[in-house]
Amino acid sequence: MAVRSKTSPKDSRAGQAPKPASTISGVPVEALYTPEDLGSFRYDEKLGDPGEFPYTRGIYPSMYRGQLWTMRQFAGYGTAEETNRRYKFLLSQGQTGLSVAFDMPTLMGYDSDAPVSEGEVGRCGVAIDSLQDMEDLFAGIRLDQITTSMTINSPAAILWAMYIAVAEKQGVQPAQLGGTLQNDILKEYIAQKEYIFPPAPSMRLVVDTIVFASRHMPRWHAVSISGYHIREAGSTAVQELAFTLADGMAYVDAAIKAGLDVDEFAPRLSFFFNAHIDFFEEIAKYRAARRLWAHIMRDRYHAKNPRSWMCRFHTQTAGCSLTGQQVENNISRTAFEALSAVLGGTNSLHTNSMDEVLALPTEKAAQVALRTQQIIAHETGVTNTVDPLAGSYFVESLTDEIARGALDYFKRIDEQGGVLACIENGFFQREIADAAFRYERELEAQERIVVGVNAYQEGTRAEVPTLKIGFETERAQAKKVRALRERRDGTSVRNRLTELQAAARGQDNLMPVLIDCVKAYVTEGEIMATLKEVFGVYREPTIL
Amino acid sequence: MSTASRPSSKPAPRTEPASQKKIRVLTLKLGLDGHDRGVKVVSRALRDAGVEVIYAGLRQTPEMAVEAAIQEDVDGIGVSILSGAHMTLIPRVLELLKERGAGDIVVFAGGIIPDDEAAELKTLGVAEIFGPGTSLATIVDFVNSRLRK
């Protein structure tokens, strides 16, 4: 077979070799890939059939022919009642799973009437202070009929306890509940910075949820190990993948150390990746993620159950790729990103709304975002064939390249003493900040073009309708939590908090006592304040 | 963290012309959100452009911001906020600066701030609001022209 040289494809139009190019993350890309690039490529070793080790081609044999990905739009704003109405609307529009966005006070463990909550209540998600709000959030929605994802980290165990308690009131047992808790504290220290406690007690809380899920909630994913926020903070694709899988290994280590067998919990670990704008790089990243994780779980942790080897993941299109200029263009960006996630075999997907760079999405914008997924699913035909890009000289080369880059990072992380050491010494934070700055400089130098931002600009920005959250939400929510404190049984609250404090000082799993607390309508802020007394709070090394 | 990378190792003359004195800027994240990508990139760009940048980090309250600005004797405060609490927290920074007799410190902001609210903040005294997609050169130019005494 004659193999063409890939080095200098000639083009009669210019008579020149093509200009050097790289992915948005800086991985060099050739103009042409040939069989030469694949070298001694072995199908069984690199790919395997879909549903077979190492799952490069997907974790299920028939992928979307069997079942489409879950269309799971992240939503939440204002009060629980308002968000409940949005959920019912989304479900009526064909969405197949719920995903709760909490406001900043909830994410940071404060009640709505706390002084630091002022101005923040209900603004970037729904305000939840107590079980009462959680009951309102899911009013009229049967929790055994849907699956729910909750994007919360430091206080994740508390919000999960509230969900379990709401279900119980509906007559639904914990074992019947399906869903995902983000609960990935490591990436908070690394990227999103919504940490509260120091790493050690934070890891204990995560392990407690993993143990509780493995014993009582077989349909629940206790942790969603997230690269999304790492990427949004400015990392490259390789960093996103490498740091996320490294975090995954840290959770596996911690759960094993707590006495679990790897196959007891690994089948319920799930991941969450970003779908950025560089189309093939993203597809390569998802494929590399599955291959790497399969090897890690089988070869490093000796997991026996094939389900422990599978990298299941949710994907969200890249918020950081959206532009405030010419916001309608964001519909196109999101569509390309979503398509890469589908071609990369995602298990569930959130598509961003065009206006999210300006505010929380309007109902109209959220609907267009959901419709984008439905168009990919039902009109484009891309779901008919599993992993249609397999065997592409380019995609396979890029998949290998991304995997190599991740392996190199694993080595550097291990050499520094692991994930927690790299958080403390600022390695991750510095790597990400450097990448973010490099990218911004490339934009400044016009080495990269973002339409409407540094090319094809328009003079003035058109008026875009945005969702407004008024101050009345904050006042109403603060009033509601104060009224609750008046109404509930104060003795029971004090007793539960005393029990919580004792449990936090000890070694026992905290989930049962947290469930007791929320059932007594102890607020999130009260629980977190008690835990802070025992665990302390974290201050990060400030790295510019 | 403060950076002092003067081009010459000679100590600066005490009576250097005002126009050559380094501009000092305090940058920080106001409110509860932890999205620090933007503030870090801008801080680095300003530092590279010769501005003395003091980055105060995450979860600063208006009180902390104003106290630090006065202690550090800065010419400007660059506030980053993506949580939606800007209409509560930024006006308070302005009020506190006035109360402390430091109303001459220039406040500028970046983050997710809708146009109408950006306009309102500007009438309250915020010098400039830099939304998503603002070039670093624009921010550096602003600091060089508006904060040079």
PDB file of N, CA and C in Angstrom, chain A residues 104-105 108 110 116-120 123-124 191-195 231-234 320 324-325 356-359 429-430 433-434 436-437 439-441 444 453 461-462 466 468 471 540 542-544, chain B residues 1 30-37 39-41 43-45 47-48 53 55-59 61 81-89 92 112-117 132-138:
ATOM      1  N   MET A 104     -25.646  30.922  45.597  1.00  0.00           N
ATOM      2  CA  MET A 104     -24.341  30.966  46.257  1.00  0.00           C
ATOM      3  C   MET A 104     -24.425  30.726  47.765  1.00  0.00           C
ATOM      4  N   PRO A 105     -25.394  31.330  48.483  1.00  0.00           N
ATOM      5  CA  PRO A 105     -25.451  31.037  49.918  1.00  0.00           C
ATOM      6  C   PRO A 105     -25.642  29.540  50.189  1.00  0.00           C
ATOM      7  N   MET A 108     -22.441  27.755  49.618  1.00  0.00           N
ATOM      8  CA  MET A 108     -21.409  28.079  50.601  1.00  0.00           C
ATOM      9  C   MET A 108     -21.860  27.806  52.035  1.00  0.00           C
ATOM     10  N   TYR A 110     -24.658  28.883  53.793  1.00  0.00           N
ATOM     11  CA  TYR A 110     -25.295  29.940  54.588  1.00  0.00           C
ATOM     12  C   TYR A 110     -26.798  29.946  54.370  1.00  0.00           C
ATOM     13  N   VAL A 116     -23.835  37.605  55.161  1.00  0.00           N
ATOM     14  CA  VAL A 116     -23.066  37.444  53.914  1.00  0.00           C
ATOM     15  C   VAL A 116     -23.923  37.014  52.730  1.00  0.00           C
ATOM     16  N   SER A 117     -25.166  36.614  53.007  1.00  0.00           N
ATOM     17  CA  SER A 117     -26.034  36.204  51.900  1.00  0.00           C
ATOM     18  C   SER A 117     -26.677  37.401  51.204  1.00  0.00           C
ATOM     19  N   GLU A 118     -26.536  38.555  51.808  1.00  0.00           N
ATOM     20  CA  GLU A 118     -27.233  39.721  51.271  1.00  0.00           C
ATOM     21  C   GLU A 118     -26.813  39.993  49.819  1.00  0.00           C
ATOM     22  N   GLY A 119     -27.816  40.121  48.969  1.00  0.00           N
ATOM     23  CA  GLY A 119     -27.565  40.370  47.551  1.00  0.00           C
ATOM     24  C   GLY A 119     -27.349  39.119  46.733  1.00  0.00           C
ATOM     25  N   GLU A 120     -27.204  37.962  47.379  1.00  0.00           N
ATOM     26  CA  GLU A 120     -26.837  36.726  46.676  1.00  0.00           C
ATOM     27  C   GLU A 120     -28.002  35.729  46.577  1.00  0.00           C
ATOM     28  N   ARG A 123     -29.912  34.181  43.191  1.00  0.00           N
ATOM     29  CA  ARG A 123     -29.418  34.846  41.976  1.00  0.00           C
ATOM     30  C   ARG A 123     -28.770  33.903  40.976  1.00  0.00           C
ATOM     31  N   CYS A 124     -27.979  32.974  41.432  1.00  0.00           N
ATOM     32  CA  CYS A 124     -27.414  32.080  40.409  1.00  0.00           C
ATOM     33  C   CYS A 124     -27.893  30.654  40.617  1.00  0.00           C
ATOM     34  N   ALA A 191     -10.188  24.411  41.291  1.00  0.00           N
ATOM     35  CA  ALA A 191     -10.681  25.323  40.260  1.00  0.00           C
ATOM     36  C   ALA A 191     -11.842  26.214  40.663  1.00  0.00           C
ATOM     37  N   GLN A 192     -12.938  25.643  41.171  1.00  0.00           N
ATOM     38  CA  GLN A 192     -14.135  26.471  41.321  1.00  0.00           C
ATOM     39  C   GLN A 192     -14.159  27.235  42.638  1.00  0.00           C
ATOM     40  N   LYS A 193     -13.391  26.752  43.614  1.00  0.00           N
ATOM     41  CA  LYS A 193     -13.139  27.458  44.862  1.00  0.00           C
ATOM     42  C   LYS A 193     -14.343  27.568  45.791  1.00  0.00           C
ATOM     43  N   GLU A 194     -15.287  26.663  45.661  1.00  0.00           N
ATOM     44  CA  GLU A 194     -16.399  26.650  46.620  1.00  0.00           C
ATOM     45  C   GLU A 194     -16.111  25.639  47.726  1.00  0.00           C
ATOM     46  N   TYR A 195     -14.940  25.746  48.290  1.00  0.00           N
ATOM     47  CA  TYR A 195     -14.586  24.893  49.426  1.00  0.00           C
ATOM     48  C   TYR A 195     -15.029  25.594  50.699  1.00  0.00           C
ATOM     49  N   ARG A 231     -11.884  23.147  33.432  1.00  0.00           N
ATOM     50  CA  ARG A 231     -11.783  23.719  32.088  1.00  0.00           C
ATOM     51  C   ARG A 231     -12.280  25.159  32.059  1.00  0.00           C
ATOM     52  N   GLU A 232     -13.386  25.402  32.751  1.00  0.00           N
ATOM     53  CA  GLU A 232     -13.927  26.765  32.773  1.00  0.00           C
ATOM     54  C   GLU A 232     -12.940  27.734  33.408  1.00  0.00           C
ATOM     55  N   ALA A 233     -12.146  27.225  34.351  1.00  0.00           N
ATOM     56  CA  ALA A 233     -11.157  28.084  35.003  1.00  0.00           C
ATOM     57  C   ALA A 233      -9.979  28.370  34.084  1.00  0.00           C
ATOM     58  N   GLY A 234      -9.967  27.752  32.901  1.00  0.00           N
ATOM     59  CA  GLY A 234      -8.951  28.109  31.919  1.00  0.00           C
ATOM     60  C   GLY A 234      -7.959  27.024  31.570  1.00  0.00           C
ATOM     61  N   CYS A 320     -17.584  29.106  29.167  1.00  0.00           N
ATOM     62  CA  CYS A 320     -16.524  30.090  28.906  1.00  0.00           C
ATOM     63  C   CYS A 320     -16.317  30.329  27.415  1.00  0.00           C
ATOM     64  N   GLY A 324     -20.437  37.550  25.125  1.00  0.00           N
ATOM     65  CA  GLY A 324     -21.434  38.573  25.411  1.00  0.00           C
ATOM     66  C   GLY A 324     -21.767  39.381  24.168  1.00  0.00           C
ATOM     67  N   GLN A 325     -20.849  39.346  23.203  1.00  0.00           N
ATOM     68  CA  GLN A 325     -21.078  40.042  21.945  1.00  0.00           C
ATOM     69  C   GLN A 325     -21.884  39.132  21.024  1.00  0.00           C
ATOM     70  N   GLU A 356     -26.579  32.918  28.762  1.00  0.00           N
ATOM     71  CA  GLU A 356     -26.010  32.640  30.084  1.00  0.00           C
ATOM     72  C   GLU A 356     -24.734  33.416  30.377  1.00  0.00           C
ATOM     73  N   VAL A 357     -24.181  34.005  29.333  1.00  0.00           N
ATOM     74  CA  VAL A 357     -23.006  34.841  29.550  1.00  0.00           C
ATOM     75  C   VAL A 357     -23.420  36.188  30.151  1.00  0.00           C
ATOM     76  N   LEU A 358     -24.707  36.478  30.118  1.00  0.00           N
ATOM     77  CA  LEU A 358     -25.200  37.757  30.638  1.00  0.00           C
ATOM     78  C   LEU A 358     -25.998  37.613  31.936  1.00  0.00           C
ATOM     79  N   ALA A 359     -26.682  36.496  32.082  1.00  0.00           N
ATOM     80  CA  ALA A 359     -27.574  36.321  33.235  1.00  0.00           C
ATOM     81  C   ALA A 359     -28.047  34.878  33.257  1.00  0.00           C
ATOM     82  N   GLN A 429      -3.481  24.929  40.548  1.00  0.00           N
ATOM     83  CA  GLN A 429      -3.938  26.302  40.387  1.00  0.00           C
ATOM     84  C   GLN A 429      -3.008  27.071  39.445  1.00  0.00           C
ATOM     85  N   ARG A 430      -1.695  26.812  39.589  1.00  0.00           N
ATOM     86  CA  ARG A 430      -0.725  27.515  38.749  1.00  0.00           C
ATOM     87  C   ARG A 430      -0.798  27.050  37.295  1.00  0.00           C
ATOM     88  N   ALA A 433      -3.948  28.630  35.816  1.00  0.00           N
ATOM     89  CA  ALA A 433      -3.830  30.084  35.622  1.00  0.00           C
ATOM     90  C   ALA A 433      -2.891  30.392  34.460  1.00  0.00           C
ATOM     91  N   ASP A 434      -1.821  29.611  34.348  1.00  0.00           N
ATOM     92  CA  ASP A 434      -0.892  29.824  33.224  1.00  0.00           C
ATOM     93  C   ASP A 434      -1.583  29.568  31.885  1.00  0.00           C
ATOM     94  N   ALA A 436      -4.775  29.713  31.244  1.00  0.00           N
ATOM     95  CA  ALA A 436      -5.799  30.743  31.008  1.00  0.00           C
ATOM     96  C   ALA A 436      -5.143  32.019  30.480  1.00  0.00           C
ATOM     97  N   PHE A 437      -4.014  32.366  31.043  1.00  0.00           N
ATOM     98  CA  PHE A 437      -3.350  33.592  30.639  1.00  0.00           C
ATOM     99  C   PHE A 437      -2.782  33.464  29.218  1.00  0.00           C
ATOM    100  N   TYR A 439      -3.939  31.625  26.831  1.00  0.00           N
ATOM    101  CA  TYR A 439      -5.055  31.704  25.889  1.00  0.00           C
ATOM    102  C   TYR A 439      -5.474  33.151  25.664  1.00  0.00           C
ATOM    103  N   GLU A 440      -5.550  33.917  26.759  1.00  0.00           N
ATOM    104  CA  GLU A 440      -5.972  35.315  26.641  1.00  0.00           C
ATOM    105  C   GLU A 440      -4.976  36.101  25.800  1.00  0.00           C
ATOM    106  N   ARG A 441      -3.691  35.814  25.981  1.00  0.00           N
ATOM    107  CA  ARG A 441      -2.648  36.467  25.182  1.00  0.00           C
ATOM    108  C   ARG A 441      -2.775  36.105  23.707  1.00  0.00           C
ATOM    109  N   GLU A 444      -5.380  38.238  22.316  1.00  0.00           N
ATOM    110  CA  GLU A 444      -4.904  39.608  22.156  1.00  0.00           C
ATOM    111  C   GLU A 444      -4.066  39.744  20.889  1.00  0.00           C
ATOM    112  N   VAL A 453     -15.748  38.902  18.970  1.00  0.00           N
ATOM    113  CA  VAL A 453     -14.942  39.402  20.094  1.00  0.00           C
ATOM    114  C   VAL A 453     -13.676  40.083  19.589  1.00  0.00           C
ATOM    115  N   ARG A 461     -23.818  46.666  21.281  1.00  0.00           N
ATOM    116  CA  ARG A 461     -24.440  45.389  21.609  1.00  0.00           C
ATOM    117  C   ARG A 461     -25.951  45.549  21.576  1.00  0.00           C
ATOM    118  N   ALA A 462     -26.566  44.613  20.900  1.00  0.00           N
ATOM    119  CA  ALA A 462     -28.026  44.661  20.845  1.00  0.00           C
ATOM    120  C   ALA A 462     -28.594  44.329  22.215  1.00  0.00           C
ATOM    121  N   THR A 466     -33.096  39.568  29.504  1.00  0.00           N
ATOM    122  CA  THR A 466     -32.521  38.646  30.480  1.00  0.00           C
ATOM    123  C   THR A 466     -33.479  38.461  31.657  1.00  0.00           C
ATOM    124  N   LYS A 468     -34.557  38.513  35.341  1.00  0.00           N
ATOM    125  CA  LYS A 468     -34.212  39.345  36.496  1.00  0.00           C
ATOM    126  C   LYS A 468     -34.684  38.670  37.775  1.00  0.00           C
ATOM    127  N   PHE A 471     -35.123  41.764  44.426  1.00  0.00           N
ATOM    128  CA  PHE A 471     -34.773  41.679  45.844  1.00  0.00           C
ATOM    129  C   PHE A 471     -35.909  41.086  46.662  1.00  0.00           C
ATOM    130  N   GLU A 540      -7.158  29.268  51.132  1.00  0.00           N
ATOM    131  CA  GLU A 540      -6.297  28.787  50.052  1.00  0.00           C
ATOM    132  C   GLU A 540      -5.026  29.622  49.935  1.00  0.00           C
ATOM    133  N   THR A 542      -2.976  31.976  47.964  1.00  0.00           N
ATOM    134  CA  THR A 542      -3.381  32.831  46.848  1.00  0.00           C
ATOM    135  C   THR A 542      -2.299  32.816  45.773  1.00  0.00           C
ATOM    136  N   ILE A 543      -2.689  32.306  44.622  1.00  0.00           N
ATOM    137  CA  ILE A 543      -1.740  32.185  43.516  1.00  0.00           C
ATOM    138  C   ILE A 543      -2.242  32.996  42.346  1.00  0.00           C
ATOM    139  N   LEU A 544      -1.408  33.912  41.898  1.00  0.00           N
ATOM    140  CA  LEU A 544      -1.829  34.745  40.774  1.00  0.00           C
ATOM    141  C   LEU A 544      -1.318  34.147  39.485  1.00  0.00           C
TER     142      LEU A 544
ATOM    143  N   MET B   1      -0.573  39.698  47.170  1.00  0.00           N
ATOM    144  CA  MET B   1       0.780  39.638  46.636  1.00  0.00           C
ATOM    145  C   MET B   1       1.078  40.917  45.848  1.00  0.00           C
ATOM    146  N   LEU B  30     -15.346  39.939  44.953  1.00  0.00           N
ATOM    147  CA  LEU B  30     -16.312  40.429  45.929  1.00  0.00           C
ATOM    148  C   LEU B  30     -17.480  39.430  45.981  1.00  0.00           C
ATOM    149  N   GLY B  31     -17.947  39.131  47.176  1.00  0.00           N
ATOM    150  CA  GLY B  31     -19.101  38.236  47.276  1.00  0.00           C
ATOM    151  C   GLY B  31     -18.705  36.782  47.401  1.00  0.00           C
ATOM    152  N   LEU B  32     -19.671  35.892  47.178  1.00  0.00           N
ATOM    153  CA  LEU B  32     -19.468  34.486  47.531  1.00  0.00           C
ATOM    154  C   LEU B  32     -18.942  33.600  46.408  1.00  0.00           C
ATOM    155  N   ASP B  33     -19.011  34.046  45.143  1.00  0.00           N
ATOM    156  CA  ASP B  33     -18.619  33.101  44.097  1.00  0.00           C
ATOM    157  C   ASP B  33     -17.098  33.007  43.996  1.00  0.00           C
ATOM    158  N   GLY B  34     -16.648  31.853  43.535  1.00  0.00           N
ATOM    159  CA  GLY B  34     -15.200  31.596  43.510  1.00  0.00           C
ATOM    160  C   GLY B  34     -14.586  31.630  42.125  1.00  0.00           C
ATOM    161  N   HIS B  35     -15.296  32.162  41.144  1.00  0.00           N
ATOM    162  CA  HIS B  35     -14.779  32.137  39.761  1.00  0.00           C
ATOM    163  C   HIS B  35     -13.679  33.182  39.609  1.00  0.00           C
ATOM    164  N   ASP B  36     -12.430  32.729  39.692  1.00  0.00           N
ATOM    165  CA  ASP B  36     -11.330  33.694  39.729  1.00  0.00           C
ATOM    166  C   ASP B  36     -10.490  33.730  38.458  1.00  0.00           C
ATOM    167  N   ARG B  37     -10.949  33.077  37.406  1.00  0.00           N
ATOM    168  CA  ARG B  37     -10.178  33.074  36.161  1.00  0.00           C
ATOM    169  C   ARG B  37      -9.956  34.490  35.648  1.00  0.00           C
ATOM    170  N   VAL B  39     -10.297  37.521  37.094  1.00  0.00           N
ATOM    171  CA  VAL B  39      -9.550  38.470  37.924  1.00  0.00           C
ATOM    172  C   VAL B  39      -8.060  38.136  37.902  1.00  0.00           C
ATOM    173  N   LYS B  40      -7.745  36.864  37.799  1.00  0.00           N
ATOM    174  CA  LYS B  40      -6.332  36.485  37.754  1.00  0.00           C
ATOM    175  C   LYS B  40      -5.694  36.895  36.429  1.00  0.00           C
ATOM    176  N   VAL B  41      -6.419  36.664  35.348  1.00  0.00           N
ATOM    177  CA  VAL B  41      -5.875  37.027  34.033  1.00  0.00           C
ATOM    178  C   VAL B  41      -5.668  38.544  33.956  1.00  0.00           C
ATOM    179  N   SER B  43      -5.289  40.627  36.472  1.00  0.00           N
ATOM    180  CA  SER B  43      -4.227  41.027  37.395  1.00  0.00           C
ATOM    181  C   SER B  43      -2.855  40.807  36.774  1.00  0.00           C
ATOM    182  N   ARG B  44      -2.701  39.676  36.119  1.00  0.00           N
ATOM    183  CA  ARG B  44      -1.413  39.391  35.487  1.00  0.00           C
ATOM    184  C   ARG B  44      -1.121  40.357  34.354  1.00  0.00           C
ATOM    185  N   ALA B  45      -2.161  40.662  33.577  1.00  0.00           N
ATOM    186  CA  ALA B  45      -1.965  41.572  32.445  1.00  0.00           C
ATOM    187  C   ALA B  45      -1.563  42.954  32.946  1.00  0.00           C
ATOM    188  N   ARG B  47      -0.060  43.622  35.793  1.00  0.00           N
ATOM    189  CA  ARG B  47       1.286  43.488  36.334  1.00  0.00           C
ATOM    190  C   ARG B  47       2.319  43.523  35.204  1.00  0.00           C
ATOM    191  N   ASP B  48       2.010  42.789  34.119  1.00  0.00           N
ATOM    192  CA  ASP B  48       2.922  42.781  32.974  1.00  0.00           C
ATOM    193  C   ASP B  48       3.042  44.167  32.354  1.00  0.00           C
ATOM    194  N   VAL B  53       0.164  45.367  41.349  1.00  0.00           N
ATOM    195  CA  VAL B  53      -1.120  44.726  41.606  1.00  0.00           C
ATOM    196  C   VAL B  53      -1.088  44.014  42.951  1.00  0.00           C
ATOM    197  N   TYR B  55      -3.373  41.444  44.752  1.00  0.00           N
ATOM    198  CA  TYR B  55      -4.547  40.598  44.581  1.00  0.00           C
ATOM    199  C   TYR B  55      -4.984  40.080  45.948  1.00  0.00           C
ATOM    200  N   ALA B  56      -6.181  40.491  46.371  1.00  0.00           N
ATOM    201  CA  ALA B  56      -6.639  40.172  47.724  1.00  0.00           C
ATOM    202  C   ALA B  56      -7.341  38.824  47.798  1.00  0.00           C
ATOM    203  N   GLY B  57      -7.684  38.248  46.648  1.00  0.00           N
ATOM    204  CA  GLY B  57      -8.254  36.906  46.650  1.00  0.00           C
ATOM    205  C   GLY B  57      -9.768  36.876  46.739  1.00  0.00           C
ATOM    206  N   LEU B  58     -10.244  35.733  47.222  1.00  0.00           N
ATOM    207  CA  LEU B  58     -11.667  35.394  47.146  1.00  0.00           C
ATOM    208  C   LEU B  58     -12.462  35.893  48.339  1.00  0.00           C
ATOM    209  N   ARG B  59     -13.803  35.989  48.108  1.00  0.00           N
ATOM    210  CA  ARG B  59     -14.784  36.210  49.188  1.00  0.00           C
ATOM    211  C   ARG B  59     -14.472  37.421  50.039  1.00  0.00           C
ATOM    212  N   THR B  61     -15.463  40.998  51.483  1.00  0.00           N
ATOM    213  CA  THR B  61     -16.651  41.806  51.737  1.00  0.00           C
ATOM    214  C   THR B  61     -16.307  43.242  51.350  1.00  0.00           C
ATOM    215  N   ILE B  81     -16.957  40.060  40.006  1.00  0.00           N
ATOM    216  CA  ILE B  81     -18.112  39.421  40.647  1.00  0.00           C
ATOM    217  C   ILE B  81     -18.963  38.739  39.592  1.00  0.00           C
ATOM    218  N   LEU B  82     -19.235  37.456  39.823  1.00  0.00           N
ATOM    219  CA  LEU B  82     -20.042  36.701  38.870  1.00  0.00           C
ATOM    220  C   LEU B  82     -21.268  36.078  39.523  1.00  0.00           C
ATOM    221  N   SER B  83     -21.566  36.457  40.740  1.00  0.00           N
ATOM    222  CA  SER B  83     -22.641  35.771  41.450  1.00  0.00           C
ATOM    223  C   SER B  83     -23.988  36.465  41.315  1.00  0.00           C
ATOM    224  N   GLY B  84     -23.988  37.678  40.788  1.00  0.00           N
ATOM    225  CA  GLY B  84     -25.253  38.404  40.678  1.00  0.00           C
ATOM    226  C   GLY B  84     -25.503  39.346  41.841  1.00  0.00           C
ATOM    227  N   ALA B  85     -24.571  39.408  42.795  1.00  0.00           N
ATOM    228  CA  ALA B  85     -24.792  40.268  43.967  1.00  0.00           C
ATOM    229  C   ALA B  85     -24.201  41.664  43.766  1.00  0.00           C
ATOM    230  N   HIS B  86     -23.872  41.997  42.527  1.00  0.00           N
ATOM    231  CA  HIS B  86     -23.164  43.266  42.272  1.00  0.00           C
ATOM    232  C   HIS B  86     -23.955  44.503  42.687  1.00  0.00           C
ATOM    233  N   MET B  87     -25.300  44.452  42.557  1.00  0.00           N
ATOM    234  CA  MET B  87     -26.080  45.656  42.873  1.00  0.00           C
ATOM    235  C   MET B  87     -26.152  45.912  44.381  1.00  0.00           C
ATOM    236  N   THR B  88     -25.830  44.904  45.171  1.00  0.00           N
ATOM    237  CA  THR B  88     -25.763  45.090  46.623  1.00  0.00           C
ATOM    238  C   THR B  88     -24.354  45.464  47.051  1.00  0.00           C
ATOM    239  N   LEU B  89     -23.379  44.748  46.536  1.00  0.00           N
ATOM    240  CA  LEU B  89     -22.024  44.846  47.091  1.00  0.00           C
ATOM    241  C   LEU B  89     -21.207  45.997  46.510  1.00  0.00           C
ATOM    242  N   ARG B  92     -21.980  49.424  47.961  1.00  0.00           N
ATOM    243  CA  ARG B  92     -21.495  49.528  49.328  1.00  0.00           C
ATOM    244  C   ARG B  92     -19.999  49.860  49.365  1.00  0.00           C
ATOM    245  N   ILE B 112     -20.303  39.168  35.347  1.00  0.00           N
ATOM    246  CA  ILE B 112     -21.585  38.996  34.663  1.00  0.00           C
ATOM    247  C   ILE B 112     -22.517  40.083  35.192  1.00  0.00           C
ATOM    248  N   ILE B 113     -22.530  41.210  34.508  1.00  0.00           N
ATOM    249  CA  ILE B 113     -23.335  42.351  34.939  1.00  0.00           C
ATOM    250  C   ILE B 113     -24.174  42.827  33.752  1.00  0.00           C
ATOM    251  N   PRO B 114     -25.488  42.632  33.834  1.00  0.00           N
ATOM    252  CA  PRO B 114     -26.345  43.029  32.704  1.00  0.00           C
ATOM    253  C   PRO B 114     -26.208  44.535  32.390  1.00  0.00           C
ATOM    254  N   ASP B 115     -26.438  44.877  31.122  1.00  0.00           N
ATOM    255  CA  ASP B 115     -26.206  46.240  30.644  1.00  0.00           C
ATOM    256  C   ASP B 115     -26.904  47.319  31.472  1.00  0.00           C
ATOM    257  N   ASP B 116     -28.186  47.077  31.794  1.00  0.00           N
ATOM    258  CA  ASP B 116     -28.922  48.137  32.499  1.00  0.00           C
ATOM    259  C   ASP B 116     -28.360  48.342  33.900  1.00  0.00           C
ATOM    260  N   GLU B 117     -27.929  47.253  34.524  1.00  0.00           N
ATOM    261  CA  GLU B 117     -27.361  47.387  35.856  1.00  0.00           C
ATOM    262  C   GLU B 117     -25.959  47.996  35.794  1.00  0.00           C
ATOM    263  N   PRO B 132     -17.837  40.357  29.653  1.00  0.00           N
ATOM    264  CA  PRO B 132     -17.157  39.235  28.997  1.00  0.00           C
ATOM    265  C   PRO B 132     -16.667  39.641  27.602  1.00  0.00           C
ATOM    266  N   GLY B 133     -15.465  39.199  27.275  1.00  0.00           N
ATOM    267  CA  GLY B 133     -14.937  39.479  25.943  1.00  0.00           C
ATOM    268  C   GLY B 133     -14.155  40.772  25.845  1.00  0.00           C
ATOM    269  N   THR B 134     -14.061  41.526  26.931  1.00  0.00           N
ATOM    270  CA  THR B 134     -13.257  42.747  26.918  1.00  0.00           C
ATOM    271  C   THR B 134     -11.794  42.369  26.705  1.00  0.00           C
ATOM    272  N   SER B 135     -11.111  43.113  25.845  1.00  0.00           N
ATOM    273  CA  SER B 135      -9.702  42.769  25.620  1.00  0.00           C
ATOM    274  C   SER B 135      -8.864  43.268  26.785  1.00  0.00           C
ATOM    275  N   LEU B 136      -7.764  42.568  27.027  1.00  0.00           N
ATOM    276  CA  LEU B 136      -6.858  42.979  28.100  1.00  0.00           C
ATOM    277  C   LEU B 136      -6.312  44.370  27.817  1.00  0.00           C
ATOM    278  N   ALA B 137      -6.055  44.655  26.534  1.00  0.00           N
ATOM    279  CA  ALA B 137      -5.512  45.967  26.172  1.00  0.00           C
ATOM    280  C   ALA B 137      -6.467  47.079  26.606  1.00  0.00           C
ATOM    281  N   THR B 138      -7.760  46.842  26.473  1.00  0.00           N
ATOM    282  CA  THR B 138      -8.749  47.849  26.866  1.00  0.00           C
ATOM    283  C   THR B 138      -8.637  48.148  28.363  1.00  0.00           C
TER     284      THR B 138
END
